[in-house]
Amino acid sequence: MTSRDLGSISEEDRSGRLGGIALSKEERDALRGIALASIRSGLAHHRPQEPAMSEVSSRLREPGATFVTLNLRGQLRGCVGSLEARRPLAEDVAKNAYSAAFGDPRFPPLSWEELADLEVHISLLSPLEPLLVRNRRALLELLRPDVDGLVMEDPPHRATFLPQVWGSLPEPENFLGELFLKAGLGRDHWSETVSFSRYSVYEF
């Protein structure tokens, strides 16, 4: 699996750098191992594997926000993540990998038979950037296809699309409409209380 440019990261940057945060190849490999160990623990013991924090680098002990996406034979098999950095990066990956495999309500729990063909993708999120817009048109003009992940909030509704979703929804109008639908709202929804934030990701 190779790194892909899904935010402000150039394809040539192999250090896993996002917003001043850098992950070495060894750290990225360690996070993949943590994700797989947590999934295997879920299959064997029905709980996530707690990473050995004393054995990971200091960077992986710092707070971080991640999404873990599981693909099986080219199809989505689960995706769960954190929008804000509230726990150590290694722990966040372990918990999100377990939840993606066994807690995504769109899919049944992962089975042992699926493990061999499972692909694990980890997305490291930048801090959220609020978008101050007064109307739908202004928001659409700000969106950067293939770069922005988008969070929509209109309490009690909340939803997000990772930047990877632009691959299947390349038009900003459709991207936004599907995000509203994901949140349980109408495609053309707008209100005085709706708010948006964007972020970029580094996926590996």
PDB file of N, CA and C in Angstrom, residues 124-166:
ATOM      1  N   LEU A 124      -4.630  10.244   8.922  1.00  0.00           N
ATOM      2  CA  LEU A 124      -4.262  11.175   9.992  1.00  0.00           C
ATOM      3  C   LEU A 124      -4.873  12.532   9.663  1.00  0.00           C
ATOM      4  N   LEU A 125      -5.682  13.066  10.573  1.00  0.00           N
ATOM      5  CA  LEU A 125      -6.422  14.298  10.316  1.00  0.00           C
ATOM      6  C   LEU A 125      -5.698  15.528  10.841  1.00  0.00           C
ATOM      7  N   SER A 126      -5.800  16.610  10.077  1.00  0.00           N
ATOM      8  CA  SER A 126      -5.346  17.913  10.550  1.00  0.00           C
ATOM      9  C   SER A 126      -6.396  18.476  11.510  1.00  0.00           C
ATOM     10  N   PRO A 127      -6.073  19.517  12.273  1.00  0.00           N
ATOM     11  CA  PRO A 127      -7.095  20.174  13.099  1.00  0.00           C
ATOM     12  C   PRO A 127      -8.231  20.719  12.238  1.00  0.00           C
ATOM     13  N   LEU A 128      -9.432  20.765  12.804  1.00  0.00           N
ATOM     14  CA  LEU A 128     -10.589  21.283  12.085  1.00  0.00           C
ATOM     15  C   LEU A 128     -10.456  22.790  11.866  1.00  0.00           C
ATOM     16  N   GLU A 129     -10.844  23.227  10.675  1.00  0.00           N
ATOM     17  CA  GLU A 129     -10.847  24.652  10.328  1.00  0.00           C
ATOM     18  C   GLU A 129     -12.293  25.098  10.102  1.00  0.00           C
ATOM     19  N   PRO A 130     -12.855  25.927  10.979  1.00  0.00           N
ATOM     20  CA  PRO A 130     -14.232  26.394  10.774  1.00  0.00           C
ATOM     21  C   PRO A 130     -14.364  27.181   9.470  1.00  0.00           C
ATOM     22  N   LEU A 131     -15.476  26.961   8.776  1.00  0.00           N
ATOM     23  CA  LEU A 131     -15.780  27.698   7.551  1.00  0.00           C
ATOM     24  C   LEU A 131     -16.939  28.646   7.848  1.00  0.00           C
ATOM     25  N   LEU A 132     -16.671  29.927   7.801  1.00  0.00           N
ATOM     26  CA  LEU A 132     -17.682  30.927   8.127  1.00  0.00           C
ATOM     27  C   LEU A 132     -18.392  31.343   6.843  1.00  0.00           C
ATOM     28  N   VAL A 133     -19.538  30.750   6.602  1.00  0.00           N
ATOM     29  CA  VAL A 133     -20.291  31.020   5.375  1.00  0.00           C
ATOM     30  C   VAL A 133     -21.740  31.335   5.732  1.00  0.00           C
ATOM     31  N   ARG A 134     -22.364  32.148   4.893  1.00  0.00           N
ATOM     32  CA  ARG A 134     -23.741  32.564   5.149  1.00  0.00           C
ATOM     33  C   ARG A 134     -24.754  31.821   4.291  1.00  0.00           C
ATOM     34  N   ASN A 135     -24.274  31.189   3.228  1.00  0.00           N
ATOM     35  CA  ASN A 135     -25.214  30.500   2.350  1.00  0.00           C
ATOM     36  C   ASN A 135     -24.515  29.346   1.645  1.00  0.00           C
ATOM     37  N   ARG A 136     -25.302  28.548   0.981  1.00  0.00           N
ATOM     38  CA  ARG A 136     -24.811  27.347   0.322  1.00  0.00           C
ATOM     39  C   ARG A 136     -23.802  27.681  -0.785  1.00  0.00           C
ATOM     40  N   ARG A 137     -24.098  28.714  -1.549  1.00  0.00           N
ATOM     41  CA  ARG A 137     -23.209  29.080  -2.652  1.00  0.00           C
ATOM     42  C   ARG A 137     -21.823  29.450  -2.145  1.00  0.00           C
ATOM     43  N   ALA A 138     -21.768  30.207  -1.058  1.00  0.00           N
ATOM     44  CA  ALA A 138     -20.475  30.599  -0.499  1.00  0.00           C
ATOM     45  C   ALA A 138     -19.685  29.380  -0.042  1.00  0.00           C
ATOM     46  N   LEU A 139     -20.380  28.409   0.538  1.00  0.00           N
ATOM     47  CA  LEU A 139     -19.703  27.193   0.974  1.00  0.00           C
ATOM     48  C   LEU A 139     -19.140  26.432  -0.221  1.00  0.00           C
ATOM     49  N   LEU A 140     -19.945  26.275  -1.259  1.00  0.00           N
ATOM     50  CA  LEU A 140     -19.505  25.525  -2.432  1.00  0.00           C
ATOM     51  C   LEU A 140     -18.279  26.171  -3.077  1.00  0.00           C
ATOM     52  N   GLU A 141     -18.199  27.486  -3.024  1.00  0.00           N
ATOM     53  CA  GLU A 141     -17.050  28.178  -3.611  1.00  0.00           C
ATOM     54  C   GLU A 141     -15.774  27.963  -2.800  1.00  0.00           C
ATOM     55  N   LEU A 142     -15.923  27.667  -1.511  1.00  0.00           N
ATOM     56  CA  LEU A 142     -14.756  27.452  -0.656  1.00  0.00           C
ATOM     57  C   LEU A 142     -14.215  26.029  -0.724  1.00  0.00           C
ATOM     58  N   LEU A 143     -15.062  25.079  -1.074  1.00  0.00           N
ATOM     59  CA  LEU A 143     -14.656  23.679  -1.031  1.00  0.00           C
ATOM     60  C   LEU A 143     -13.579  23.377  -2.070  1.00  0.00           C
ATOM     61  N   ARG A 144     -12.594  22.564  -1.662  1.00  0.00           N
ATOM     62  CA  ARG A 144     -11.488  22.176  -2.531  1.00  0.00           C
ATOM     63  C   ARG A 144     -11.597  20.681  -2.815  1.00  0.00           C
ATOM     64  N   PRO A 145     -12.121  20.310  -3.988  1.00  0.00           N
ATOM     65  CA  PRO A 145     -12.249  18.887  -4.313  1.00  0.00           C
ATOM     66  C   PRO A 145     -10.912  18.154  -4.199  1.00  0.00           C
ATOM     67  N   ASP A 146     -10.987  16.923  -3.697  1.00  0.00           N
ATOM     68  CA  ASP A 146      -9.831  16.039  -3.511  1.00  0.00           C
ATOM     69  C   ASP A 146      -8.905  16.477  -2.386  1.00  0.00           C
ATOM     70  N   VAL A 147      -9.220  17.590  -1.724  1.00  0.00           N
ATOM     71  CA  VAL A 147      -8.375  18.088  -0.637  1.00  0.00           C
ATOM     72  C   VAL A 147      -9.137  18.118   0.685  1.00  0.00           C
ATOM     73  N   ASP A 148     -10.342  18.688   0.667  1.00  0.00           N
ATOM     74  CA  ASP A 148     -11.069  18.932   1.910  1.00  0.00           C
ATOM     75  C   ASP A 148     -11.892  17.736   2.368  1.00  0.00           C
ATOM     76  N   GLY A 149     -11.721  17.371   3.638  1.00  0.00           N
ATOM     77  CA  GLY A 149     -12.742  16.622   4.340  1.00  0.00           C
ATOM     78  C   GLY A 149     -13.699  17.642   4.931  1.00  0.00           C
ATOM     79  N   LEU A 150     -14.969  17.289   5.060  1.00  0.00           N
ATOM     80  CA  LEU A 150     -15.964  18.273   5.490  1.00  0.00           C
ATOM     81  C   LEU A 150     -16.802  17.715   6.628  1.00  0.00           C
ATOM     82  N   VAL A 151     -16.984  18.530   7.665  1.00  0.00           N
ATOM     83  CA  VAL A 151     -17.863  18.204   8.782  1.00  0.00           C
ATOM     84  C   VAL A 151     -19.054  19.147   8.736  1.00  0.00           C
ATOM     85  N   MET A 152     -20.254  18.586   8.797  1.00  0.00           N
ATOM     86  CA  MET A 152     -21.481  19.364   8.846  1.00  0.00           C
ATOM     87  C   MET A 152     -22.146  19.138  10.194  1.00  0.00           C
ATOM     88  N   GLU A 153     -22.551  20.223  10.853  1.00  0.00           N
ATOM     89  CA  GLU A 153     -23.263  20.130  12.122  1.00  0.00           C
ATOM     90  C   GLU A 153     -24.493  21.022  12.093  1.00  0.00           C
ATOM     91  N   ASP A 154     -25.624  20.443  12.426  1.00  0.00           N
ATOM     92  CA  ASP A 154     -26.863  21.183  12.634  1.00  0.00           C
ATOM     93  C   ASP A 154     -27.612  20.403  13.710  1.00  0.00           C
ATOM     94  N   PRO A 155     -27.275  20.679  14.988  1.00  0.00           N
ATOM     95  CA  PRO A 155     -27.725  19.826  16.093  1.00  0.00           C
ATOM     96  C   PRO A 155     -29.208  19.462  16.001  1.00  0.00           C
ATOM     97  N   PRO A 156     -29.498  18.155  16.222  1.00  0.00           N
ATOM     98  CA  PRO A 156     -28.597  17.088  16.684  1.00  0.00           C
ATOM     99  C   PRO A 156     -27.899  16.333  15.565  1.00  0.00           C
ATOM    100  N   HIS A 157     -27.918  16.849  14.359  1.00  0.00           N
ATOM    101  CA  HIS A 157     -27.351  16.139  13.211  1.00  0.00           C
ATOM    102  C   HIS A 157     -25.877  16.496  13.031  1.00  0.00           C
ATOM    103  N   ARG A 158     -25.089  15.477  12.699  1.00  0.00           N
ATOM    104  CA  ARG A 158     -23.665  15.690  12.437  1.00  0.00           C
ATOM    105  C   ARG A 158     -23.166  14.591  11.511  1.00  0.00           C
ATOM    106  N   ALA A 159     -22.342  14.959  10.544  1.00  0.00           N
ATOM    107  CA  ALA A 159     -21.792  13.967   9.625  1.00  0.00           C
ATOM    108  C   ALA A 159     -20.511  14.520   9.014  1.00  0.00           C
ATOM    109  N   THR A 160     -19.695  13.606   8.497  1.00  0.00           N
ATOM    110  CA  THR A 160     -18.463  14.014   7.825  1.00  0.00           C
ATOM    111  C   THR A 160     -18.207  13.129   6.623  1.00  0.00           C
ATOM    112  N   PHE A 161     -17.524  13.677   5.653  1.00  0.00           N
ATOM    113  CA  PHE A 161     -16.958  12.931   4.533  1.00  0.00           C
ATOM    114  C   PHE A 161     -15.456  13.163   4.537  1.00  0.00           C
ATOM    115  N   LEU A 162     -14.678  12.088   4.456  1.00  0.00           N
ATOM    116  CA  LEU A 162     -13.242  12.202   4.268  1.00  0.00           C
ATOM    117  C   LEU A 162     -12.947  12.721   2.858  1.00  0.00           C
ATOM    118  N   PRO A 163     -11.762  13.287   2.644  1.00  0.00           N
ATOM    119  CA  PRO A 163     -11.417  13.744   1.291  1.00  0.00           C
ATOM    120  C   PRO A 163     -11.494  12.638   0.239  1.00  0.00           C
ATOM    121  N   GLN A 164     -11.298  11.387   0.647  1.00  0.00           N
ATOM    122  CA  GLN A 164     -11.350  10.279  -0.295  1.00  0.00           C
ATOM    123  C   GLN A 164     -12.699  10.172  -1.001  1.00  0.00           C
ATOM    124  N   VAL A 165     -13.760  10.703  -0.375  1.00  0.00           N
ATOM    125  CA  VAL A 165     -15.105  10.593  -0.949  1.00  0.00           C
ATOM    126  C   VAL A 165     -15.227  11.399  -2.243  1.00  0.00           C
ATOM    127  N   TRP A 166     -14.358  12.406  -2.424  1.00  0.00           N
ATOM    128  CA  TRP A 166     -14.385  13.161  -3.679  1.00  0.00           C
ATOM    129  C   TRP A 166     -14.177  12.241  -4.883  1.00  0.00           C
TER     130      TRP A 166
END
